[in-house]
Short mmCIF file of C-alpha atoms and ligand atoms in Angstrom, two decimals:
data_model
loop_
_atom_site.label_atom_id
_atom_site.label_comp_id
_atom_site.label_asym_id
_atom_site.label_seq_id
_atom_site.Cartn_x
_atom_site.Cartn_y
_atom_site.Cartn_z
CA MET A 1 -45.82 10.00 -16.85
CA THR A 2 -42.24 10.14 -17.99
CA GLU A 3 -41.41 13.65 -17.40
CA GLU A 4 -37.74 14.71 -16.95
CA PRO A 5 -36.80 15.73 -13.34
CA SER A 6 -37.40 19.38 -12.87
CA ASN A 7 -34.21 20.23 -11.09
CA ASP A 8 -31.68 18.37 -13.14
CA ALA A 9 -29.55 21.42 -13.73
CA GLY A 10 -29.72 22.25 -10.02
CA LEU A 11 -28.53 18.75 -9.40
CA GLY A 12 -25.71 19.30 -11.88
CA LEU A 13 -24.61 22.54 -10.20
CA TRP A 14 -24.49 20.97 -6.73
CA LEU A 15 -22.76 17.80 -7.95
CA ALA A 16 -20.20 19.74 -9.88
CA CYS A 17 -19.49 21.74 -6.73
CA VAL A 18 -19.09 18.61 -4.67
CA GLU A 19 -16.96 16.94 -7.28
CA GLN A 20 -14.65 19.93 -7.15
CA LEU A 21 -14.45 19.63 -3.37
CA SER A 22 -13.72 15.96 -3.63
CA GLN A 23 -10.68 16.83 -5.72
CA ASP A 24 -9.53 19.69 -3.58
CA LEU A 25 -10.01 18.28 -0.09
CA PRO A 26 -8.11 15.39 1.55
CA GLU A 27 -10.31 12.27 1.26
CA GLN A 28 -10.90 11.98 4.97
CA GLN A 29 -12.11 15.58 5.25
CA PHE A 30 -14.33 15.21 2.21
CA ASN A 31 -15.83 11.94 3.43
CA THR A 32 -16.52 13.36 6.95
CA TRP A 33 -17.85 16.74 6.18
CA ILE A 34 -18.93 17.11 2.58
CA LYS A 35 -20.12 13.66 1.51
CA PRO A 36 -23.03 13.46 3.98
CA LEU A 37 -24.46 16.85 2.87
CA THR A 38 -27.70 17.24 0.93
CA ALA A 39 -28.85 20.38 -0.84
CA VAL A 40 -31.78 22.17 -2.38
CA VAL A 41 -31.09 24.41 -5.31
CA ALA A 42 -33.66 27.11 -6.01
CA GLU A 43 -35.21 26.95 -9.47
CA ASP A 44 -33.52 30.16 -10.52
CA PHE A 45 -30.16 29.07 -8.99
CA SER A 46 -30.20 32.23 -6.78
CA LYS A 47 -29.96 30.19 -3.65
CA VAL A 48 -28.50 26.86 -2.46
CA THR A 49 -29.63 25.46 0.79
CA VAL A 50 -27.27 22.91 2.26
CA TYR A 51 -28.64 20.59 4.93
CA VAL A 52 -26.31 19.56 7.74
CA ALA A 53 -27.10 16.67 10.20
CA ASN A 54 -26.66 18.56 13.49
CA ARG A 55 -25.70 21.87 15.15
CA PHE A 56 -22.07 20.97 15.76
CA LYS A 57 -21.48 19.97 12.17
CA LEU A 58 -23.47 23.02 10.94
CA ASP A 59 -21.11 25.33 12.93
CA TRP A 60 -18.01 23.51 11.62
CA ILE A 61 -19.19 23.67 7.98
CA ARG A 62 -19.99 27.33 8.35
CA ALA A 63 -16.51 28.06 9.85
CA GLN A 64 -14.53 25.78 7.62
CA TYR A 65 -16.19 25.28 4.32
CA ALA A 66 -19.04 27.81 3.71
CA ALA A 67 -16.88 30.44 1.96
CA ARG A 68 -15.32 27.80 -0.25
CA ILE A 69 -18.61 26.25 -1.21
CA SER A 70 -20.20 29.57 -2.10
CA GLY A 71 -17.14 30.59 -4.09
CA LEU A 72 -17.26 27.37 -6.00
CA LEU A 73 -20.95 27.72 -6.69
CA GLU A 74 -20.39 31.20 -7.95
CA ASP A 75 -17.58 30.08 -10.20
CA LEU A 76 -19.65 27.26 -11.59
CA TYR A 77 -22.75 29.30 -12.13
CA GLY A 78 -21.04 32.47 -13.24
CA GLN A 79 -23.14 34.67 -10.83
CA PRO A 80 -23.39 35.09 -7.12
CA VAL A 81 -25.26 32.32 -5.40
CA THR A 82 -26.55 32.70 -1.88
CA LEU A 83 -25.50 29.84 0.31
CA GLU A 84 -27.78 28.94 3.24
CA LEU A 85 -27.01 26.33 5.93
CA ALA A 86 -29.85 24.55 7.61
CA LEU A 87 -30.38 21.64 9.93
CA ALA A 88 -31.57 18.51 8.20
CA HIS A 89 -34.76 16.93 9.57
CA ARG A 90 -34.40 13.20 9.12
CA GLU A 91 -38.01 12.60 7.95
CA SER A 92 -38.04 15.28 5.29
CA VAL A 93 -34.71 14.17 3.99
CA THR A 94 -35.84 10.60 3.53
CA ARG A 95 -39.11 11.66 2.00
CA THR A 96 -37.73 13.82 -0.79
CA TYR A 97 -34.37 12.08 -1.22
CA VAL A 98 -33.27 11.89 -4.80
CA ARG A 99 -30.31 9.91 -6.06
CA PRO A 100 -28.00 11.74 -8.40
CA TYR A 101 -28.93 11.20 -12.04
CA GLN A 102 -31.99 9.23 -11.03
CA ALA A 103 -34.16 12.08 -9.74
CA GLU A 104 -37.71 10.99 -8.99
CA ARG A 105 -39.54 11.36 -12.26
CA SER A 106 -42.71 12.44 -10.56
CA SER A 107 -41.22 15.29 -8.50
CA PRO A 108 -43.47 18.34 -9.04
CA SER A 109 -41.70 21.18 -10.82
CA ASP A 110 -42.20 23.67 -8.04
CA ALA A 111 -41.05 21.42 -5.29
CA PRO A 112 -37.41 21.76 -4.27
CA THR A 113 -35.49 18.55 -4.70
CA LEU A 114 -33.08 17.37 -2.07
CA LEU A 115 -29.83 16.48 -3.69
CA PRO A 116 -27.48 14.12 -1.96
CA VAL A 117 -23.77 14.23 -2.64
CA SER A 118 -23.50 10.69 -3.82
CA ALA A 119 -25.33 7.40 -4.10
CA SER A 120 -23.31 6.13 -1.15
CA ALA A 121 -24.81 8.74 1.11
CA GLU A 122 -28.01 6.96 0.76
CA GLU A 123 -26.38 3.62 1.48
CA ALA A 124 -24.73 5.06 4.56
CA SER A 125 -28.00 6.20 6.01
CA ALA A 126 -29.73 2.87 5.25
CA PRO A 127 -29.64 0.24 8.00
CA ALA A 128 -26.47 -1.74 7.73
CA PHE A 129 -26.75 -5.21 6.22
CA ARG A 130 -25.70 -8.02 8.50
CA ASN A 131 -23.09 -9.12 6.00
CA ARG A 132 -22.21 -5.51 5.07
CA LEU A 133 -22.07 -6.42 1.39
CA ASN A 134 -22.73 -3.73 -1.19
CA SER A 135 -24.91 -5.43 -3.70
CA ALA A 136 -23.76 -3.20 -6.54
CA LEU A 137 -20.25 -4.48 -6.37
CA THR A 138 -20.39 -7.67 -8.38
CA PHE A 139 -18.31 -9.55 -10.88
CA GLU A 140 -20.76 -8.34 -13.59
CA THR A 141 -20.00 -4.64 -12.87
CA LEU A 142 -16.22 -5.25 -12.57
CA VAL A 143 -14.53 -4.61 -15.93
CA GLU A 144 -11.87 -7.26 -16.68
CA GLY A 145 -8.46 -6.34 -18.09
CA THR A 146 -4.85 -7.47 -17.89
CA ALA A 147 -4.51 -5.44 -14.74
CA ASN A 148 -7.01 -7.50 -12.77
CA ARG A 149 -7.30 -10.71 -14.74
CA MET A 150 -5.49 -13.03 -12.36
CA ALA A 151 -7.04 -11.53 -9.18
CA ARG A 152 -10.49 -11.63 -10.76
CA SER A 153 -10.19 -15.27 -11.82
CA ALA A 154 -8.84 -16.30 -8.37
CA ALA A 155 -11.73 -14.44 -6.77
CA MET A 156 -14.22 -16.12 -9.02
CA HIS A 157 -12.79 -19.44 -8.19
CA VAL A 158 -13.11 -18.80 -4.46
CA ALA A 159 -16.71 -17.64 -4.90
CA GLY A 160 -17.48 -20.81 -6.87
CA SER A 161 -15.91 -23.23 -4.37
CA PRO A 162 -14.99 -21.65 -1.07
CA GLY A 163 -12.91 -23.44 1.47
CA HIS A 164 -10.76 -25.20 -1.18
CA LEU A 165 -8.01 -23.70 -3.24
CA TYR A 166 -6.41 -20.27 -2.58
CA ASN A 167 -7.18 -20.06 1.11
CA PRO A 168 -6.55 -17.39 2.17
CA LEU A 169 -6.73 -15.24 -1.02
CA PHE A 170 -4.66 -12.11 -0.48
CA ILE A 171 -5.24 -9.32 -2.96
CA TYR A 172 -3.02 -6.32 -2.97
CA GLY A 173 -2.58 -3.16 -5.03
CA GLY A 174 -2.56 0.63 -4.94
CA VAL A 175 -5.53 2.88 -4.00
CA GLY A 176 -8.69 2.81 -6.03
CA LEU A 177 -7.79 -0.13 -8.13
CA GLY A 178 -10.81 -2.33 -7.38
CA LYS A 179 -9.74 -4.42 -4.37
CA THR A 180 -12.85 -3.57 -2.32
CA HIS A 181 -15.04 -4.11 -5.38
CA LEU A 182 -13.51 -7.52 -5.97
CA VAL A 183 -13.99 -8.83 -2.44
CA HIS A 184 -17.61 -7.69 -2.33
CA ALA A 185 -18.04 -9.52 -5.67
CA VAL A 186 -16.86 -12.73 -4.08
CA GLY A 187 -19.35 -12.30 -1.27
CA ASN A 188 -22.28 -11.36 -3.54
CA GLN A 189 -21.60 -14.25 -5.85
CA LEU A 190 -21.51 -16.73 -2.98
CA LEU A 191 -24.65 -15.22 -1.49
CA LYS A 192 -26.43 -15.71 -4.82
CA ASP A 193 -25.39 -19.42 -4.96
CA LYS A 194 -25.86 -20.12 -1.34
CA PRO A 195 -28.22 -17.64 0.33
CA ASP A 196 -27.70 -19.26 3.74
CA ALA A 197 -23.95 -18.82 3.74
CA LYS A 198 -22.59 -16.79 6.62
CA ILE A 199 -20.63 -14.04 4.99
CA LEU A 200 -19.12 -10.91 6.48
CA TYR A 201 -17.43 -8.03 4.76
CA ILE A 202 -15.41 -5.90 7.16
CA HIS A 203 -12.85 -3.20 6.88
CA ALA A 204 -9.82 -3.86 9.03
CA GLU A 205 -10.44 -0.65 11.07
CA GLN A 206 -13.95 -1.94 12.04
CA PHE A 207 -12.39 -5.23 13.07
CA VAL A 208 -9.96 -3.26 15.28
CA SER A 209 -12.86 -1.38 16.75
CA ASP A 210 -14.77 -4.67 17.39
CA VAL A 211 -11.83 -6.01 19.22
CA VAL A 212 -11.62 -2.87 21.36
CA LYS A 213 -15.34 -2.98 22.13
CA ALA A 214 -15.20 -6.72 23.04
CA TYR A 215 -12.24 -5.90 25.35
CA GLN A 216 -14.06 -3.01 27.02
CA ARG A 217 -17.35 -4.81 27.41
CA ARG A 218 -15.78 -8.16 28.13
CA THR A 219 -17.80 -9.72 25.34
CA PHE A 220 -15.07 -11.88 23.80
CA ASP A 221 -17.38 -14.89 23.67
CA GLU A 222 -19.84 -13.06 21.48
CA PHE A 223 -16.99 -11.69 19.38
CA LYS A 224 -15.57 -15.15 18.84
CA GLU A 225 -19.01 -16.63 18.15
CA ARG A 226 -19.55 -13.99 15.44
CA TYR A 227 -16.20 -14.29 13.68
CA HIS A 228 -15.40 -17.91 14.16
CA SER A 229 -18.68 -19.14 12.77
CA LEU A 230 -18.39 -17.53 9.37
CA ASP A 231 -18.30 -19.31 6.06
CA LEU A 232 -16.56 -16.46 4.32
CA LEU A 233 -14.67 -13.58 5.88
CA LEU A 234 -13.83 -10.65 3.56
CA ILE A 235 -11.48 -8.28 5.25
CA ASP A 236 -10.32 -5.11 3.62
CA ASP A 237 -7.06 -3.16 4.08
CA VAL A 238 -5.25 -5.40 6.58
CA GLN A 239 -2.31 -3.00 6.65
CA PHE A 240 -4.42 -1.20 9.31
CA PHE A 241 -3.52 -3.95 11.73
CA ALA A 242 -0.06 -2.50 12.01
CA ASN A 243 1.02 -1.99 15.65
CA LYS A 244 -2.35 -3.26 17.03
CA ASP A 245 -1.12 -6.28 18.97
CA ARG A 246 -4.32 -7.30 20.57
CA THR A 247 -6.16 -7.06 17.25
CA GLN A 248 -3.43 -9.12 15.54
CA GLU A 249 -3.78 -11.76 18.18
CA GLU A 250 -7.54 -11.93 17.76
CA PHE A 251 -7.32 -11.97 14.05
CA PHE A 252 -4.76 -14.81 14.24
CA ASN A 253 -7.24 -16.77 16.38
CA ALA A 254 -10.11 -16.12 14.01
CA PHE A 255 -7.90 -17.00 11.08
CA GLU A 256 -6.85 -20.32 12.53
CA ALA A 257 -10.46 -21.21 13.51
CA LEU A 258 -11.88 -20.38 10.16
CA LEU A 259 -9.22 -22.30 8.22
CA ALA A 260 -9.59 -25.26 10.47
CA LYS A 261 -13.28 -25.48 9.62
CA LYS A 262 -12.63 -24.90 5.88
CA SER A 263 -14.16 -21.39 5.79
CA HIS A 264 -12.67 -19.06 3.28
CA ILE A 265 -10.82 -15.83 4.00
CA VAL A 266 -10.18 -13.10 1.48
CA MET A 267 -7.99 -10.19 2.37
CA THR A 268 -6.89 -7.03 0.74
CA SER A 269 -3.99 -4.76 1.49
CA ASP A 270 -2.00 -1.91 -0.19
CA THR A 271 1.09 -4.08 -0.26
CA TYR A 272 2.13 -7.73 -0.59
CA PRO A 273 2.32 -9.65 2.77
CA LYS A 274 6.12 -9.35 3.19
CA GLY A 275 5.85 -5.65 2.50
CA LEU A 276 3.58 -5.10 5.52
CA THR A 277 5.18 -3.36 8.45
CA ASN A 278 4.59 -3.78 12.13
CA ILE A 279 2.56 -6.94 11.75
CA HIS A 280 3.65 -10.08 13.51
CA GLU A 281 5.72 -12.51 11.46
CA ARG A 282 3.44 -15.40 12.25
CA LEU A 283 0.49 -13.51 10.83
CA VAL A 284 2.39 -12.38 7.72
CA SER A 285 3.34 -15.94 6.96
CA ARG A 286 -0.31 -16.98 7.34
CA PHE A 287 -1.37 -14.15 4.90
CA ASP A 288 1.07 -15.61 2.33
CA SER A 289 0.13 -19.20 2.79
CA GLY A 290 -2.63 -19.36 0.23
CA LEU A 291 -2.57 -17.28 -3.00
CA THR A 292 -1.28 -13.77 -3.23
CA VAL A 293 -2.32 -11.74 -6.27
CA ALA A 294 -1.77 -8.16 -7.33
CA ILE A 295 -4.16 -5.78 -8.98
CA GLU A 296 -2.25 -3.37 -11.25
CA PRO A 297 -3.31 0.01 -12.46
CA PRO A 298 -5.71 -0.43 -15.44
CA GLU A 299 -4.29 -0.24 -18.93
CA LEU A 300 -5.64 2.21 -21.51
CA GLU A 301 -8.27 -0.08 -23.05
CA MET A 302 -9.47 -1.13 -19.67
CA ARG A 303 -9.87 2.48 -18.55
CA VAL A 304 -11.89 3.22 -21.75
CA ALA A 305 -14.12 0.20 -21.09
CA ILE A 306 -14.66 1.23 -17.44
CA LEU A 307 -15.66 4.75 -18.56
CA ILE A 308 -18.12 3.56 -21.13
CA ASN A 309 -19.68 1.03 -18.73
CA LYS A 310 -19.96 3.44 -15.80
CA ALA A 311 -21.56 6.18 -18.12
CA ARG A 312 -24.11 3.58 -19.24
CA ALA A 313 -24.83 2.65 -15.63
CA GLU A 314 -25.66 6.35 -15.14
CA ASN A 315 -27.95 6.28 -18.16
CA ALA A 316 -25.56 8.44 -20.11
CA GLU A 317 -23.69 7.85 -23.34
CA MET A 318 -19.96 8.39 -23.50
CA PRO A 319 -18.70 8.33 -27.12
CA GLU A 320 -15.61 6.17 -27.55
CA GLU A 321 -13.40 9.10 -28.63
CA VAL A 322 -14.30 11.03 -25.44
CA ALA A 323 -13.63 7.92 -23.35
CA PHE A 324 -10.17 7.62 -24.99
CA PHE A 325 -9.51 11.27 -24.37
CA VAL A 326 -10.33 10.93 -20.69
CA ALA A 327 -8.60 7.59 -20.25
CA LYS A 328 -5.36 9.03 -21.76
CA ASN A 329 -5.45 11.87 -19.32
CA VAL A 330 -6.56 10.13 -16.14
CA ARG A 331 -4.26 7.23 -15.65
CA SER A 332 -3.65 6.64 -12.03
CA ASN A 333 -6.64 4.69 -10.74
CA VAL A 334 -10.26 3.81 -11.25
CA ARG A 335 -11.61 6.04 -8.46
CA GLU A 336 -10.07 9.06 -10.27
CA LEU A 337 -11.59 7.90 -13.46
CA GLU A 338 -15.03 7.72 -11.83
CA GLY A 339 -14.42 11.23 -10.40
CA ALA A 340 -13.65 12.55 -13.88
CA LEU A 341 -16.70 10.87 -15.31
CA ARG A 342 -19.00 12.28 -12.65
CA LYS A 343 -17.57 15.74 -13.36
CA ILE A 344 -18.16 15.46 -17.08
CA LEU A 345 -21.74 14.16 -16.70
CA ALA A 346 -22.51 16.84 -14.13
CA TYR A 347 -21.07 19.50 -16.38
CA SER A 348 -22.97 18.15 -19.33
CA ARG A 349 -26.25 18.18 -17.48
CA PHE A 350 -25.69 21.52 -15.92
CA ASN A 351 -24.83 23.14 -19.27
CA GLN A 352 -27.34 20.94 -21.17
CA LYS A 353 -24.66 20.01 -23.67
CA GLU A 354 -23.85 16.69 -25.27
CA VAL A 355 -20.71 14.88 -23.99
CA SER A 356 -17.85 15.69 -26.37
CA ILE A 357 -14.07 16.03 -26.20
CA GLN A 358 -14.46 19.77 -25.93
CA LEU A 359 -16.94 19.43 -23.03
CA ALA A 360 -14.66 16.95 -21.32
CA ARG A 361 -11.80 19.37 -21.72
CA GLU A 362 -13.72 22.14 -20.07
CA ALA A 363 -15.12 19.92 -17.30
CA LEU A 364 -11.68 18.60 -16.44
CA ARG A 365 -9.76 21.80 -16.94
CA ASP A 366 -8.41 21.88 -13.41
CA LEU A 367 -7.33 18.28 -13.45
CA LEU A 368 -5.72 18.68 -16.90
CA SER A 369 -3.87 21.77 -15.89
CA ILE A 370 -2.44 19.98 -12.86
CA GLN A 371 -1.35 17.16 -15.08
CA ASN A 372 0.29 19.46 -17.48
CA ARG A 373 2.27 20.99 -14.64
CA GLN A 374 5.81 20.08 -15.55
CA ILE A 375 7.39 17.33 -13.55
CA SER A 376 11.05 18.21 -13.30
CA VAL A 377 13.99 15.71 -13.38
CA GLU A 378 15.18 17.25 -10.13
CA ASN A 379 11.89 16.49 -8.50
CA ILE A 380 12.03 12.93 -9.77
CA GLN A 381 15.57 12.52 -8.41
CA LYS A 382 14.51 13.80 -5.01
CA THR A 383 11.39 11.77 -4.76
CA VAL A 384 13.13 8.58 -5.79
CA ALA A 385 16.07 9.24 -3.50
CA ASP A 386 13.67 9.81 -0.58
CA TYR A 387 11.71 6.68 -1.41
CA TYR A 388 14.83 4.42 -1.52
CA LYS A 389 16.53 6.29 1.35
CA ILE A 390 19.62 7.30 -0.53
CA LYS A 391 21.13 10.79 -0.97
CA VAL A 392 19.98 12.95 -3.85
CA ALA A 393 23.65 13.47 -4.55
CA ASP A 394 23.91 9.78 -5.40
CA MET A 395 21.79 10.43 -8.40
CA TYR A 396 24.74 12.29 -9.97
CA SER A 397 27.59 10.30 -8.38
CA LYS A 398 29.61 7.60 -10.11
CA LYS A 399 28.95 5.11 -7.29
CA ARG A 400 27.99 1.70 -8.43
CA PRO A 401 26.68 -0.37 -5.55
CA ALA A 402 23.24 -1.87 -6.49
CA SER A 403 21.62 -0.13 -3.59
CA ILE A 404 22.37 3.20 -5.37
CA ALA A 405 22.64 2.22 -9.00
CA ARG A 406 19.10 0.73 -9.11
CA PRO A 407 17.23 3.74 -7.67
CA ARG A 408 19.21 5.80 -10.08
CA GLN A 409 18.07 3.65 -13.05
CA ILE A 410 14.52 3.93 -11.71
CA ALA A 411 14.82 7.71 -11.63
CA MET A 412 16.15 7.77 -15.23
CA TYR A 413 13.30 5.56 -16.34
CA LEU A 414 10.77 7.89 -14.67
CA ALA A 415 12.56 10.96 -16.12
CA LYS A 416 12.02 9.47 -19.60
CA GLU A 417 8.49 8.53 -18.92
CA LEU A 418 7.23 11.64 -17.10
CA THR A 419 9.09 14.49 -18.72
CA GLN A 420 9.72 15.65 -22.32
CA LYS A 421 13.49 15.51 -21.92
CA SER A 422 15.67 13.63 -24.47
CA LEU A 423 18.02 10.85 -23.46
CA PRO A 424 21.14 13.07 -23.69
CA GLU A 425 19.47 15.81 -21.63
CA ILE A 426 18.49 13.24 -18.99
CA GLY A 427 22.12 11.86 -19.02
CA GLU A 428 23.41 15.32 -18.52
CA LEU A 429 21.18 15.86 -15.47
CA PHE A 430 22.37 12.57 -13.95
CA GLY A 431 25.98 13.70 -13.55
CA GLY A 432 26.87 13.91 -17.22
CA ARG A 433 26.18 10.31 -18.17
CA ASP A 434 26.15 9.12 -21.74
CA HIS A 435 22.70 8.77 -23.42
CA THR A 436 23.31 4.99 -23.96
CA THR A 437 23.52 4.61 -20.20
CA VAL A 438 20.12 6.25 -19.88
CA LEU A 439 18.72 4.14 -22.66
CA HIS A 440 20.01 0.96 -21.00
CA ALA A 441 18.33 2.00 -17.65
CA VAL A 442 15.08 2.85 -19.34
CA ARG A 443 14.84 -0.48 -21.21
CA LYS A 444 15.96 -2.48 -18.26
CA ILE A 445 13.45 -0.98 -15.81
CA ALA A 446 10.63 -1.07 -18.47
CA ALA A 447 11.26 -4.80 -19.07
CA GLU A 448 11.54 -5.64 -15.34
CA ARG A 449 8.37 -3.76 -14.64
CA GLN A 450 6.49 -6.26 -16.72
CA GLN A 451 8.01 -9.20 -14.80
CA LEU A 452 8.39 -8.04 -11.25
CA THR A 453 5.10 -7.12 -9.44
CA GLU A 454 7.03 -5.46 -6.52
CA LEU A 455 8.88 -3.17 -8.81
CA ASN A 456 5.75 -2.33 -10.67
CA GLN A 457 4.11 -1.53 -7.34
CA GLN A 458 6.89 0.73 -6.27
CA LEU A 459 6.85 2.57 -9.59
CA HIS A 460 3.22 3.05 -9.35
CA VAL A 461 3.60 4.67 -5.88
CA LEU A 462 6.34 6.96 -7.17
CA GLU A 463 4.34 7.96 -10.23
CA GLN A 464 1.36 8.80 -8.05
CA THR A 465 3.58 10.86 -5.69
CA LEU A 466 5.13 12.77 -8.61
CA LYS A 467 1.85 13.49 -10.37
CA GLY A 468 0.55 14.79 -7.00
N1 ATP B 501 -12.26 -3.07 -13.01
C1 ATP B 501 -13.16 -2.25 -12.55
N2 ATP B 501 -14.40 -2.18 -13.22
C2 ATP B 501 -15.34 -1.32 -12.76
N3 ATP B 501 -15.23 -0.56 -11.66
C3 ATP B 501 -14.09 -0.59 -10.98
C4 ATP B 501 -12.98 -1.49 -11.40
N4 ATP B 501 -11.99 -1.34 -10.54
C5 ATP B 501 -12.34 -0.43 -9.65
N5 ATP B 501 -13.64 0.00 -9.89
C6 ATP B 501 -14.42 1.02 -9.12
O1 ATP B 501 -13.47 1.97 -8.69
C7 ATP B 501 -13.87 2.50 -7.39
C8 ATP B 501 -12.61 2.23 -6.44
O2 ATP B 501 -12.47 0.84 -6.30
P1 ATP B 501 -12.24 0.14 -4.88
O3 ATP B 501 -12.87 0.94 -3.82
O4 ATP B 501 -12.63 -1.26 -4.97
O5 ATP B 501 -10.70 0.36 -4.77
P2 ATP B 501 -9.63 -0.14 -3.70
O6 ATP B 501 -8.54 -0.84 -4.51
O7 ATP B 501 -10.33 -1.03 -2.66
O8 ATP B 501 -9.14 1.15 -3.13
P3 ATP B 501 -8.63 1.57 -1.59
O9 ATP B 501 -7.36 0.91 -1.37
O10 ATP B 501 -8.55 3.04 -1.66
O11 ATP B 501 -9.72 1.04 -0.75
C9 ATP B 501 -15.04 1.72 -6.99
O12 ATP B 501 -16.14 2.50 -7.26
C10 ATP B 501 -15.05 0.50 -7.90
O13 ATP B 501 -16.30 0.04 -8.13
#
């Protein structure tokens, strides 16, 4: 029977609450404490029972987050909601586990439904795959655009003929732009073509911890056997190797061994190889010895396509005009775009309303109000001066050395881009400069941004910092 899930609105309430927490809390805190939670929402919404894995965590959630969760639930529902914390019992959790938006169609209407925070919570509790690949992250589910075209085609090339060109492939870019997705896609594609290939996806932090374990347990032979025998090593966020000398040495050895046997290495990082700090020069030069490609923040049309695709994957429809509205307002990265989408879908389900611009506006009101918060020219000057390590006073000074003039031009460009101020007003705030000077700076930086990946990267970081 194809009956709708009974507790869909309850699911919406809980997901909307979690979504809000994901915006409010630092990522690490959210991932550690909130993401693993599951909840049961009573049919009449009077009570939400949140299940926590163990006693220690339960005490911590009670002390640190309970008041906040209950306040949020009340805000969302419009009436007081009793929050109860309980210990999760593994068997019952697995038995009645329901993925968001894919609630078990046969769940009886009077049975409470356990609602996880996210699909990845289920993946986290499932036994780890040997290769650690997430099968959902494929080339098919990765939307292509100008921002990732080059990285995507290099990655496809590697997946199609590993061990040849572009070895190592080094992919870099800001947070949430699809680097992890792309490396998993390489692994999944190769696995499809060659099911016997020895592939490993690993986060750099996990590699560090493997080195430490091998060191403590004196199991370096096993460690080497494991890493040096791979056909494809996918390693994420290598900036985490900074200051870890022993790890760098082991990675260097693995790197050399793998390249010698024509295995392929794909790495990601938040910056280009020479921008990495506290990593040995010999490793940095190895990173740069194949192909280095950037992933840029997605352009408007790509953001729209991502929203429409992701909504479809959740079995929801997102009209194009709503996707444009969201994409125009959520510009920084794909992870935020996904967050906005989840919020809109949860809000729509909870209120049982169709997805429209008005609904999106309501669902994203907090996010939009943060965005509308005025960014001041003074703030831009301070942020840019801090970033380039010059004095704020140099923003108004007449000094001309490039080390000062360039950050000043960058600040003028950002002032034009992020505030409503006119060119003469900006000139005035930069030590009484003429509006043609500002115009020159704005045009120059805008043109160079198209050409210079490093500059674009720096601007992206500055924009993210300023938009908070
Ligand atoms: N082009 C795209 N098409 C579809 N989904 C995308 C695209 N780019 C990113 N995503 C999705 O956005 C989310 C964030 O991407 P991902 O985790 O790959 O980012 P990242 O660059 O590795 O970020 P971080 O540096 O924070 O690890 C993921 O859910 C991913 O599937």
